[in-house]
Short mmCIF file of C-alpha atoms and ligand atoms in Angstrom, two decimals:
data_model
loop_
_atom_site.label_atom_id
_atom_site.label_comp_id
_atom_site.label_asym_id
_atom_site.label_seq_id
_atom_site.Cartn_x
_atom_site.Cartn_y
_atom_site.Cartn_z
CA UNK Q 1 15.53 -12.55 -5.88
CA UNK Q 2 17.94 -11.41 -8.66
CA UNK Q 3 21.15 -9.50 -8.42
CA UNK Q 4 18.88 -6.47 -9.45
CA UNK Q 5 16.88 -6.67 -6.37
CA UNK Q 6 19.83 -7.01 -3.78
CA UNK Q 7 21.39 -4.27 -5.53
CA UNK Q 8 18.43 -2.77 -4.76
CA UNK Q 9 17.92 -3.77 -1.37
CA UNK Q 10 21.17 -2.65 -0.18
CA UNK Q 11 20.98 0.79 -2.62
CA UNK Q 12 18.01 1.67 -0.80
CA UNK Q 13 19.15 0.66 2.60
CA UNK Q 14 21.76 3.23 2.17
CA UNK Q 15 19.96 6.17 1.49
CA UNK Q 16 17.16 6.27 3.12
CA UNK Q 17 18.63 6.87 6.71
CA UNK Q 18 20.66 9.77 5.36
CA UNK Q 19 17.28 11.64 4.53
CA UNK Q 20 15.97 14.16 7.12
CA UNK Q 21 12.15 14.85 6.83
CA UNK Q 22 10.60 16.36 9.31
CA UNK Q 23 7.44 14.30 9.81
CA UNK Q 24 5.11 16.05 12.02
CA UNK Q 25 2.66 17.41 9.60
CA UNK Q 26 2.12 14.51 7.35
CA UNK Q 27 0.78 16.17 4.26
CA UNK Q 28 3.92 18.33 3.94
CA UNK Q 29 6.26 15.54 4.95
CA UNK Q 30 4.50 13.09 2.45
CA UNK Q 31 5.09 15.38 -0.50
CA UNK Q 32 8.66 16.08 0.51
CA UNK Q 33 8.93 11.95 0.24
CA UNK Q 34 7.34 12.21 -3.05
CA UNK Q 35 9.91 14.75 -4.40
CA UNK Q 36 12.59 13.10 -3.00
CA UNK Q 37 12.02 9.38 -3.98
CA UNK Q 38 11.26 10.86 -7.56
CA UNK Q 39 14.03 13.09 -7.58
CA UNK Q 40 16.67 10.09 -6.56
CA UNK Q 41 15.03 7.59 -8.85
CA UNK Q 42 13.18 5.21 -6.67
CA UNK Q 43 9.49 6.11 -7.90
CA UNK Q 44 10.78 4.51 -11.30
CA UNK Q 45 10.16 1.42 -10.07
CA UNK Q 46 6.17 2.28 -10.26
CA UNK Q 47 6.01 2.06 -13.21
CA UNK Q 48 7.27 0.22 -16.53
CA UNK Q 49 10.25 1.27 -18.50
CA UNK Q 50 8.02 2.42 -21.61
CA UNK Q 51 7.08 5.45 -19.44
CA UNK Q 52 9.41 6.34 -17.58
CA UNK Q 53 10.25 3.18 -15.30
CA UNK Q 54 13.31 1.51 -14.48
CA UNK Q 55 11.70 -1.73 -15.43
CA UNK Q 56 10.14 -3.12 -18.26
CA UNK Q 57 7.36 -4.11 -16.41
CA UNK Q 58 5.77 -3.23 -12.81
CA UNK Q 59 7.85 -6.19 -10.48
CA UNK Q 60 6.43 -7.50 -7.57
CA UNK Q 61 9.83 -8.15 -5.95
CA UNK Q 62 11.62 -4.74 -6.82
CA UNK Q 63 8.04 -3.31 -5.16
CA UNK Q 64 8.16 -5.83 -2.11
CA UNK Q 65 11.95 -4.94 -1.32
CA UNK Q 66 11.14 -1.18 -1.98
CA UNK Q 67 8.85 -1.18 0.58
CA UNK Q 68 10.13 -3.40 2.93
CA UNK Q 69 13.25 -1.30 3.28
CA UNK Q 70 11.89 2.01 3.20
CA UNK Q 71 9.04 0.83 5.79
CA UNK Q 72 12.32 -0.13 8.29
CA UNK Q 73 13.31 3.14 8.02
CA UNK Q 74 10.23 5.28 7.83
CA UNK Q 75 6.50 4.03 7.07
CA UNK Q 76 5.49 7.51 5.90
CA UNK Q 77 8.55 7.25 2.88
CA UNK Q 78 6.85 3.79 2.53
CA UNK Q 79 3.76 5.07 2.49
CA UNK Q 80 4.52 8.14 -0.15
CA UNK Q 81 5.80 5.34 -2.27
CA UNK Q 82 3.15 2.96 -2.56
CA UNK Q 83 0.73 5.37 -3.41
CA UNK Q 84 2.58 6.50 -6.74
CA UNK Q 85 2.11 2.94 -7.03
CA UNK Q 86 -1.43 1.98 -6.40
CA UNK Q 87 -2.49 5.49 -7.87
CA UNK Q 88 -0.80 4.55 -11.08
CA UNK Q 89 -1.59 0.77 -11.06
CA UNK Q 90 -5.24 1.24 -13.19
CA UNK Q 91 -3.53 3.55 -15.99
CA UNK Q 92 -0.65 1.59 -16.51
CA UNK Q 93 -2.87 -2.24 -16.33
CA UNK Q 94 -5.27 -0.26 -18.99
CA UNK Q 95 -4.73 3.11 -19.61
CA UNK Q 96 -5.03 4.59 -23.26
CA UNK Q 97 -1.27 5.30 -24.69
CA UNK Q 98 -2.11 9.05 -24.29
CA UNK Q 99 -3.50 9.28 -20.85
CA UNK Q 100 0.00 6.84 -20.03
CA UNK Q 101 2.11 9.72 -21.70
CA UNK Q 102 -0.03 11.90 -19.48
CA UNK Q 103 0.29 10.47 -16.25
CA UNK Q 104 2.76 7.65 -15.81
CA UNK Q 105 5.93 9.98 -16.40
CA UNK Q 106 4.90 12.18 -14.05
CA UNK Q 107 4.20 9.88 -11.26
CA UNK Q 108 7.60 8.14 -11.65
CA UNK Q 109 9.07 11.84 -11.42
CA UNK Q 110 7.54 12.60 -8.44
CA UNK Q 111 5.78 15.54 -10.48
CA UNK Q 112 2.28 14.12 -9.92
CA UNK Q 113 0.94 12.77 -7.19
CA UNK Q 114 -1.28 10.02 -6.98
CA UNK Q 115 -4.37 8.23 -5.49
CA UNK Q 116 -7.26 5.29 -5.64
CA UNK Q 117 -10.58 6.28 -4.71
CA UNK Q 118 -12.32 3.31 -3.78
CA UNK Q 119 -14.25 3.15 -0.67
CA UNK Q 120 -17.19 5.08 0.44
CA UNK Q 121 -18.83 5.16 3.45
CA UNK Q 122 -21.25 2.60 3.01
CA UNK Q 123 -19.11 0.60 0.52
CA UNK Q 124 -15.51 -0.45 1.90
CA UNK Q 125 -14.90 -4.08 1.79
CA UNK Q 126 -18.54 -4.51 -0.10
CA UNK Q 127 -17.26 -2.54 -3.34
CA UNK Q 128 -19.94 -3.53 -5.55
CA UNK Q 129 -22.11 -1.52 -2.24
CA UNK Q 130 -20.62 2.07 -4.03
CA UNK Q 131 -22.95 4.14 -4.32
CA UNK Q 132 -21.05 7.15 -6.40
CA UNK Q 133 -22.43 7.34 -9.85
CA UNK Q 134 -20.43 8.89 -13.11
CA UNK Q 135 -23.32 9.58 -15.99
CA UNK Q 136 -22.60 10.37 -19.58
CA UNK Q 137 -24.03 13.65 -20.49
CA UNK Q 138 -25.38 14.61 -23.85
CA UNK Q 139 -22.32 16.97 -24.59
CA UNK Q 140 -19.72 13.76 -24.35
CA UNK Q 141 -18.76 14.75 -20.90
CA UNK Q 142 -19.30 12.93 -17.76
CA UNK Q 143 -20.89 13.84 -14.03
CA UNK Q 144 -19.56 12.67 -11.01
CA UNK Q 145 -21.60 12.62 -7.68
CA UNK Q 146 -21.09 10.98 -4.73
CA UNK Q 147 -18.65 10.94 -2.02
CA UNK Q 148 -15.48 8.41 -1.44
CA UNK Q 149 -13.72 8.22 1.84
CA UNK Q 150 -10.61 7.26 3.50
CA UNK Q 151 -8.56 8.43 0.08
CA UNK Q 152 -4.99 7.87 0.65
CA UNK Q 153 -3.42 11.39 -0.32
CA UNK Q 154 -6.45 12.61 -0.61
CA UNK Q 155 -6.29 16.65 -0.89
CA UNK Q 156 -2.62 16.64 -1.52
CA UNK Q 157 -3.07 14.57 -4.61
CA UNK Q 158 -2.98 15.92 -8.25
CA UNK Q 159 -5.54 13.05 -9.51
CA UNK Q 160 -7.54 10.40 -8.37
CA UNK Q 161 -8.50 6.87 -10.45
CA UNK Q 162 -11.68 6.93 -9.27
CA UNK Q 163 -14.29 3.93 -9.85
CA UNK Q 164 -18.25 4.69 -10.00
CA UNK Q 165 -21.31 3.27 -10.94
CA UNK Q 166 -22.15 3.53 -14.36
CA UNK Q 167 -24.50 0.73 -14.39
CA UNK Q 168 -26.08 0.96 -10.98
CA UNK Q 169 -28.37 -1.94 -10.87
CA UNK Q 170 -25.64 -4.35 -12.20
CA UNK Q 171 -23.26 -4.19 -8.81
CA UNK Q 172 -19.67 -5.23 -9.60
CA UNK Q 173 -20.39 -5.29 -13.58
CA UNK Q 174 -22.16 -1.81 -13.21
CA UNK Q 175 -18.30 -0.08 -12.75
CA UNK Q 176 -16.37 2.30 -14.66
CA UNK Q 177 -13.02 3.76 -13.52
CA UNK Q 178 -12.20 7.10 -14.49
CA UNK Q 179 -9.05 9.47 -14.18
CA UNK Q 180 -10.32 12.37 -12.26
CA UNK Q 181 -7.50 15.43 -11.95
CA UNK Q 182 -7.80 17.47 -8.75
CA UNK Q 183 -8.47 20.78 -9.70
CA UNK Q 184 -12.03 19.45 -11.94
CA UNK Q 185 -14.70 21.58 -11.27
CA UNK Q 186 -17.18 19.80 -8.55
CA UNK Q 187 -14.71 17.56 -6.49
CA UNK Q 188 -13.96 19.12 -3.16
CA UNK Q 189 -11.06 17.17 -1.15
CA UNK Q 190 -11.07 19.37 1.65
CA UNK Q 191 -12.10 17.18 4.74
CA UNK Q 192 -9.11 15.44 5.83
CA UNK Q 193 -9.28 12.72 8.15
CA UNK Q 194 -7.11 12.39 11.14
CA UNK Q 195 -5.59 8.75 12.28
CA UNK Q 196 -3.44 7.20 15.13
CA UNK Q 197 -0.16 7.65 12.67
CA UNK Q 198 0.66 9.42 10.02
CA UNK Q 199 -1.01 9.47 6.80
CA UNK Q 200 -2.81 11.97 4.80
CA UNK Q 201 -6.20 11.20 4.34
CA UNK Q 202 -9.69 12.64 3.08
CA UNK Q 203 -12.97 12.29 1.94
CA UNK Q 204 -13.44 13.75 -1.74
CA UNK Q 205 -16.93 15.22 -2.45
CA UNK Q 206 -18.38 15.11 -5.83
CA UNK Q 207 -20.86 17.55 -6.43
CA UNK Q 208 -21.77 17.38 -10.31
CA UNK Q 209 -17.77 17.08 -11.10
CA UNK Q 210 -17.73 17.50 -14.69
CA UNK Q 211 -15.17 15.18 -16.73
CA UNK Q 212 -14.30 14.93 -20.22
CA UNK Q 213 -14.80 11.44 -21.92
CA UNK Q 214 -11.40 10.72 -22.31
CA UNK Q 215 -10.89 10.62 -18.56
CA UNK Q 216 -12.46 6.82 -18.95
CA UNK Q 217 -9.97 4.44 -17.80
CA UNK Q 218 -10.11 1.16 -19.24
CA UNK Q 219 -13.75 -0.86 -20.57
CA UNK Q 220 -16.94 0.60 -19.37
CA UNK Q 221 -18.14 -1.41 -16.95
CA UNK Q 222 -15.02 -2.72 -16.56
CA UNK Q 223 -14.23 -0.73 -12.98
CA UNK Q 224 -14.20 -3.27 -10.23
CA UNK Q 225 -12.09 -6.13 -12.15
CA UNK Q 226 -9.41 -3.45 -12.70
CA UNK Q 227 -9.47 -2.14 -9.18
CA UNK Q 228 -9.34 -5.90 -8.09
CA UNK Q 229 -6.39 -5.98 -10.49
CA UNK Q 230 -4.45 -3.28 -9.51
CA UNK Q 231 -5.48 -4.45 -5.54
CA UNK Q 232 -4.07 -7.60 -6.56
CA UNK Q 233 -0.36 -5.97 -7.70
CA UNK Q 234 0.04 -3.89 -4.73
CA UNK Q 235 -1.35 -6.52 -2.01
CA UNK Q 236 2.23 -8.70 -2.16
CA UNK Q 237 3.84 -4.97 -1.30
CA UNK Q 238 1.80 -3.98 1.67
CA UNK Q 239 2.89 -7.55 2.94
CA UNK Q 240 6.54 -6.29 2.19
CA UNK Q 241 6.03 -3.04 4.21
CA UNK Q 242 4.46 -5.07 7.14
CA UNK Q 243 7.53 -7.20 7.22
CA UNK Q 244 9.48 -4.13 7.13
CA UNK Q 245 7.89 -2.80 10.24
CA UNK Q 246 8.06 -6.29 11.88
CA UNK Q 247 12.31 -6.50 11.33
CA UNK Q 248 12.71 -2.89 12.87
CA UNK Q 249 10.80 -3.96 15.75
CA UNK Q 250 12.64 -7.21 16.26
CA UNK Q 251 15.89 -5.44 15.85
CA UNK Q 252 15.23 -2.69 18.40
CA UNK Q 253 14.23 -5.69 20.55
CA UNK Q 254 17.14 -7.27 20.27
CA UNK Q 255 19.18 -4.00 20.47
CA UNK Q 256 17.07 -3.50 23.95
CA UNK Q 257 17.57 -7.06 25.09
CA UNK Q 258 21.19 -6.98 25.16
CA UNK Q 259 22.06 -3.37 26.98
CA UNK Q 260 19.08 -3.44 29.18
CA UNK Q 261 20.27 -4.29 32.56
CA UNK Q 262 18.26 -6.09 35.15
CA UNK Q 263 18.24 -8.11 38.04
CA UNK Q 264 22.39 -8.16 37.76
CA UNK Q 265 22.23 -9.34 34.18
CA UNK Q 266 20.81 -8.33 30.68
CA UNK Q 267 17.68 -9.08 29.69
CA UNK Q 268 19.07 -10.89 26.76
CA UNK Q 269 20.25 -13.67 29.48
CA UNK Q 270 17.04 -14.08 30.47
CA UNK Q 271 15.62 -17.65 28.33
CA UNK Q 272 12.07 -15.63 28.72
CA UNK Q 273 13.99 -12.84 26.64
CA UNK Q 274 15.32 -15.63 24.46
CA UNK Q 275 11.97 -17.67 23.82
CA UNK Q 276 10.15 -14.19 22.53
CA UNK Q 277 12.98 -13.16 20.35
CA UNK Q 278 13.06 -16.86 19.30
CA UNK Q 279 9.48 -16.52 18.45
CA UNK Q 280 9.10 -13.06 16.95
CA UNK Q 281 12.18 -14.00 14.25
CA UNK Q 282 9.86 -17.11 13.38
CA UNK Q 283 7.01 -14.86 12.65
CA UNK Q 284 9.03 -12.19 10.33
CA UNK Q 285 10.63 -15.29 8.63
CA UNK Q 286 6.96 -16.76 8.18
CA UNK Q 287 5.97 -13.57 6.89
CA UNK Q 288 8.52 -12.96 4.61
CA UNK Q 289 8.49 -16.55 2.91
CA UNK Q 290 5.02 -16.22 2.01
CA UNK Q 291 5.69 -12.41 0.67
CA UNK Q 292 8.41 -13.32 -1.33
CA UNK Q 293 6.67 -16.44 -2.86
CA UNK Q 294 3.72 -14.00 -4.04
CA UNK Q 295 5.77 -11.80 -5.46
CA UNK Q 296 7.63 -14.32 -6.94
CA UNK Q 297 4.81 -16.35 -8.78
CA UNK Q 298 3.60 -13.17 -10.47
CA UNK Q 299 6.76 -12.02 -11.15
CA UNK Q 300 8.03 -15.40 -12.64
CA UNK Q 301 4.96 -17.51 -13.22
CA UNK Q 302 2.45 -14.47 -14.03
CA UNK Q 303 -0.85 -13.99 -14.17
CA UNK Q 304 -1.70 -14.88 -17.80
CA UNK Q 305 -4.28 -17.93 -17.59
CA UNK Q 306 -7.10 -17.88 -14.94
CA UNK Q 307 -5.85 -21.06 -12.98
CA UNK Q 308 -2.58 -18.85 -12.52
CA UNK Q 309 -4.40 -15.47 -11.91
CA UNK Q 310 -6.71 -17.24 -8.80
CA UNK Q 311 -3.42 -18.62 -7.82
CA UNK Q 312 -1.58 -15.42 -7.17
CA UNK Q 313 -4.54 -13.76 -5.78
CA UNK Q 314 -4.68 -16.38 -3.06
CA UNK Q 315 -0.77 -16.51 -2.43
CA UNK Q 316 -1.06 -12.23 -2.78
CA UNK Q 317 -4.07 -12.55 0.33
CA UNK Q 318 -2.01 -14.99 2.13
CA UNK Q 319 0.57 -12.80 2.63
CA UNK Q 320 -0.88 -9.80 3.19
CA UNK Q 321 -2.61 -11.37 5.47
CA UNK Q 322 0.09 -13.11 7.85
CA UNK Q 323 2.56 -10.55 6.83
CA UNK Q 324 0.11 -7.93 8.49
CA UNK Q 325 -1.32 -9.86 11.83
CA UNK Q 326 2.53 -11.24 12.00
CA UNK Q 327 4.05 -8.08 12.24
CA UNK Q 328 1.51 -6.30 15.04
CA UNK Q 329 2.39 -9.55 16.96
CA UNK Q 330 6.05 -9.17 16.44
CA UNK Q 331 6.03 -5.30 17.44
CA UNK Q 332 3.62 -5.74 20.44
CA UNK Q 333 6.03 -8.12 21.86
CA UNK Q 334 8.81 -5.83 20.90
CA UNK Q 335 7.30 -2.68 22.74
CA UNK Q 336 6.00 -4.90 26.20
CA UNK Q 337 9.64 -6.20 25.78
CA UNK Q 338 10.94 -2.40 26.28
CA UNK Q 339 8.74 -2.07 29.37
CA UNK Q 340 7.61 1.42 30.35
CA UNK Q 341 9.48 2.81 27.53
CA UNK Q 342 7.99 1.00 25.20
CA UNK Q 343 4.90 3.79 25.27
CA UNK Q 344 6.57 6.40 25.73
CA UNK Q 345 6.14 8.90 22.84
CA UNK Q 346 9.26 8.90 20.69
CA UNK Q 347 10.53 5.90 20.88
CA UNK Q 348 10.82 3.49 17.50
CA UNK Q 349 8.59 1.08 19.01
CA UNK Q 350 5.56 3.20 20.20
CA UNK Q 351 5.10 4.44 16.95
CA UNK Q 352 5.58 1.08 15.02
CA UNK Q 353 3.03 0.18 17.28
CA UNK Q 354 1.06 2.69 15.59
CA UNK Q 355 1.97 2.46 12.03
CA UNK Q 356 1.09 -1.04 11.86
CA UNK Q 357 -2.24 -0.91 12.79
CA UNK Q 358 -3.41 -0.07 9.56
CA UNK Q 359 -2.10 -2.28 7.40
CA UNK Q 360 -4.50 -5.23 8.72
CA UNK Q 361 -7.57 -2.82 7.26
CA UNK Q 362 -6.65 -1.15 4.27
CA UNK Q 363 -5.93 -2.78 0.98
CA UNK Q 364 -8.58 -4.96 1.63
CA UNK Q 365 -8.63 -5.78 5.82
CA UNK Q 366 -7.73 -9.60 6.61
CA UNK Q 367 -11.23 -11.03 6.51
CA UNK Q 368 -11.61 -9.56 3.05
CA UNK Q 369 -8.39 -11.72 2.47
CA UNK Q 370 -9.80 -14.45 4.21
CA UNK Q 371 -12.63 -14.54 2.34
CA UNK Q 372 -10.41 -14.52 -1.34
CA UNK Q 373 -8.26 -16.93 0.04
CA UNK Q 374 -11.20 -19.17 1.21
CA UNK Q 375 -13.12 -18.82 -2.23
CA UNK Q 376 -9.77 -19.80 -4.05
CA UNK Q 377 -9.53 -23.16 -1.25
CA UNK Q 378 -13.43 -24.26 -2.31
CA UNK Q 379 -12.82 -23.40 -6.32
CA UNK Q 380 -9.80 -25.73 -5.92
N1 COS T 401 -8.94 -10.07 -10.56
C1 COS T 401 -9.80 -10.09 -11.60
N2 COS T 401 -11.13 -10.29 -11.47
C2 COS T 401 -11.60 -10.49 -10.23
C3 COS T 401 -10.77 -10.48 -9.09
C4 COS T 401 -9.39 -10.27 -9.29
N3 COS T 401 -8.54 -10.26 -8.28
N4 COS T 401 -11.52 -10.69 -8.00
C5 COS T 401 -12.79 -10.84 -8.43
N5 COS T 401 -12.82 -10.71 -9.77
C6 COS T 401 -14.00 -10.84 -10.62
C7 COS T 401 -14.69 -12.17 -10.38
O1 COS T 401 -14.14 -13.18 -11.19
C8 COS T 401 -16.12 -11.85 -10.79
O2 COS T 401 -16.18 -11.86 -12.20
P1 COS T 401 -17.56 -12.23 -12.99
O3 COS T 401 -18.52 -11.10 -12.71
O4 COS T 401 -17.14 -12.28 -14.41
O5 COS T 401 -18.01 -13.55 -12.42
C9 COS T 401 -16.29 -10.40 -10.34
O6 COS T 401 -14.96 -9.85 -10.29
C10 COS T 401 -16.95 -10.29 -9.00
O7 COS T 401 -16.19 -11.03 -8.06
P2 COS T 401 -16.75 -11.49 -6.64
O8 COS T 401 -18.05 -12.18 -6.86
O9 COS T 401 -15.68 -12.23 -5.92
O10 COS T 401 -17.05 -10.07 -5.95
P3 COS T 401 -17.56 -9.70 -4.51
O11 COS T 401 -18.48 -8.55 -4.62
O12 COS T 401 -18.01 -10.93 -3.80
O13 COS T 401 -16.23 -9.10 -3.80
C11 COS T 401 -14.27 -9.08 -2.40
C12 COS T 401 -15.22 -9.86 -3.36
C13 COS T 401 -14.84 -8.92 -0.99
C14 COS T 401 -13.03 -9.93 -2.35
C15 COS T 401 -13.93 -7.68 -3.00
O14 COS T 401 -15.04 -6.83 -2.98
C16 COS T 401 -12.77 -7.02 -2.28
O15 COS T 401 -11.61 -7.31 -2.57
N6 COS T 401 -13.05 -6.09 -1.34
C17 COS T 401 -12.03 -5.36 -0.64
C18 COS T 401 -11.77 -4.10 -1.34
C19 COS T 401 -10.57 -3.39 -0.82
O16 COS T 401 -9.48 -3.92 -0.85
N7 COS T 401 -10.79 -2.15 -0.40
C20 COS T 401 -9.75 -1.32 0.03
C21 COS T 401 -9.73 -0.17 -0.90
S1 COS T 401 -8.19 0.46 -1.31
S2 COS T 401 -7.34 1.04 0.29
#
């Protein structure tokens, strides 16, 4: 890391404990993040200097440490975060200069908010399986129809990249990504989908959603290399929220361990106590070295040549990977370390417990990162 980042780090550590947002309705409490990471400066960070940024160009570490810290604190203000991210990630990798003016400002304002519409129901880890098709019309506008699923801000957002088939018989070369605003005429993002923690979520309906042209992001046919691009970026960062997650958990553990009174001592006395906590800071430190390498290589060795773009995908999967199963490990033995309290609604661990869950499915679920990671091992 650089000064920049521990400056940062500790920046970010400061403030976010001071905020107070009520979280129990998660689509008002994620737009209240929104406003006030963009209002204090933090959403700059999603995107590059030229439009708005803090950074001349989107940084894997400054993303990683974002997240990690704000996932300590609160995985909802994590959450709110990434998503300006990832929802940005396709126009700033290969948006035209207008539809960058357009959009990028705004997200790093917190004016806009953002999302990636991906997955369908028949298509989530099989993306080239999308059924959703976008067709050029004869008046130079395009249709939508088709339904995506599982849309991270879906119904609170004010656009969606969205990738369809343009080509359908020609699977993952058959893809177009388009920027799709959420008041177009045909998209209906009303059916929100509940889950174990919070996190707004729909499906989004497209019923002959009419587009203009310009609303093409990037090549045609050129949809599911940027989404595995953008994928790519963001991957190292869910790694860094996951080892957020994992050093709250160890830290209430060890905050429980040491005033918890049993059996005429604490249970930090106990060597049982000490071989768990022993093993849990082993499996955040894991997590974090591979995180921090990821980000590293693309941040300092890039992405440029193919041999270096496989290379970072693989070290990207690897940590997403352990950084995810790590940290459900690390707060499982957390909350069985906190006994009977350790479910009870309200306390830090139960919902940890909770928030983590997730992160080993979405953003591509660990056997999806198995698989890259495996592909990258035979290729050599
Ligand atoms: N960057 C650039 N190009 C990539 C790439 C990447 N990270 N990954 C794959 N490609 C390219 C390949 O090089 C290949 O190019 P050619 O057609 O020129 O040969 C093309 O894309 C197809 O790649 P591949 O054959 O590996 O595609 P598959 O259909 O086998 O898909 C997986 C591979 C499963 C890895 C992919 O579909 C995936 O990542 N799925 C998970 C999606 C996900 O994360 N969903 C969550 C949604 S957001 S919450």
């Amino acid at each position: 890391f650089d000064p920049v980042h521990r400056e940062l780090a500790a920046g970010l550590s400061a403030w976010a404990p001071r905020q107070d947002v009520d979280e129990s309705d998660d689509r008002s409490a994620c737009r209240q993040w929104v406003r006030l990471l963009g209002d204090h400066g933090w959403l700059r960070y999603c995107v590059p200097a030229a439009f708005g940024g803090a950074l001349d160009k989107l940084d894997s570490r400054a993303l990683v440490i974002l997240r990690e810290t704000l996932a300590f604190h609160s995985p909802l203000a994590d959450f709110a975060f990434a998503m300006q991210g990832l929802g940005s990630g396709a126009i700033t990798l290969a948006g035209t200069p207008g539809q960058q003016g357009a959009y990028l400002g705004a997200v790093a304002r917190g004016d806009k908010i953002a999302a990636f519409a991906l997955s369908e129901p028949d298509a989530g880890s099989d993306v080239a399986a999308m059924s959703t098709t976008a067709r050029f019309d004869a008046d130079g506008t395009v249709l939508l129809d088709g339904t995506k699923t599982w849309i991270s801000n879906g119904g609170i957002a004010d656009y969606y990249c969205v990738f369809a088939k343009t080509e359908p018989a020609a699977g993952t070369r058959g893809i177009t990504a388009f920027i799709v605003d959420a008041d177009s005429p045909g998209l209906d993002s009303s059916e929100h989908i509940a889950v174990m923690a919070p996190h707004p979520l729909a499906t989004l309906l497209f019923t002959g959603c009419r587009i203009p042209a310009s609303a093409q992001l990037g090549s045609l046919h050129g949809g599911f290399k940027l989404a595995m691009q953008t994928l790519d970026i963001f991957r190292a960062s869910v790694a860094g929220a996951a080892l957020g997650m994992a050093r709250r958990a160890l830290l209430e553990a060890v905050q429980h361990a040491k005033t918890r009174k049993m059996f005429g001592q604490t249970l930090a006395d106990f060597q049982l106590t000490q071989a768990k906590l022993g093993e849990m800071a082993a499996l955040v430190d894991a997590a974090a070295l591979l995180t921090y390498r990821a980000a590293w290589l693309r941040d300092c060795v890039g992405t440029a040549t193919p041999v270096q773009a496989q290379a970072y995908s693989a070290q990207a999967a690897m940590a997403k990977m352990t950084a995810t199963e790590n940290a459900q490990r690390v707060i499982d033995m957390a909350l069985q370390m906190h006994g009977g309290m350790g479910v009870k609604v309200g306390t830090k661990v139960e919902s940890l417990y909770r928030d983590i869950r997730s992160l080993r499915i979405y953003e591509g679920a660990t056997e999806v990162q198995q698989l890259i990671i495996g592909k990258s091992v035979l290729k050599g």
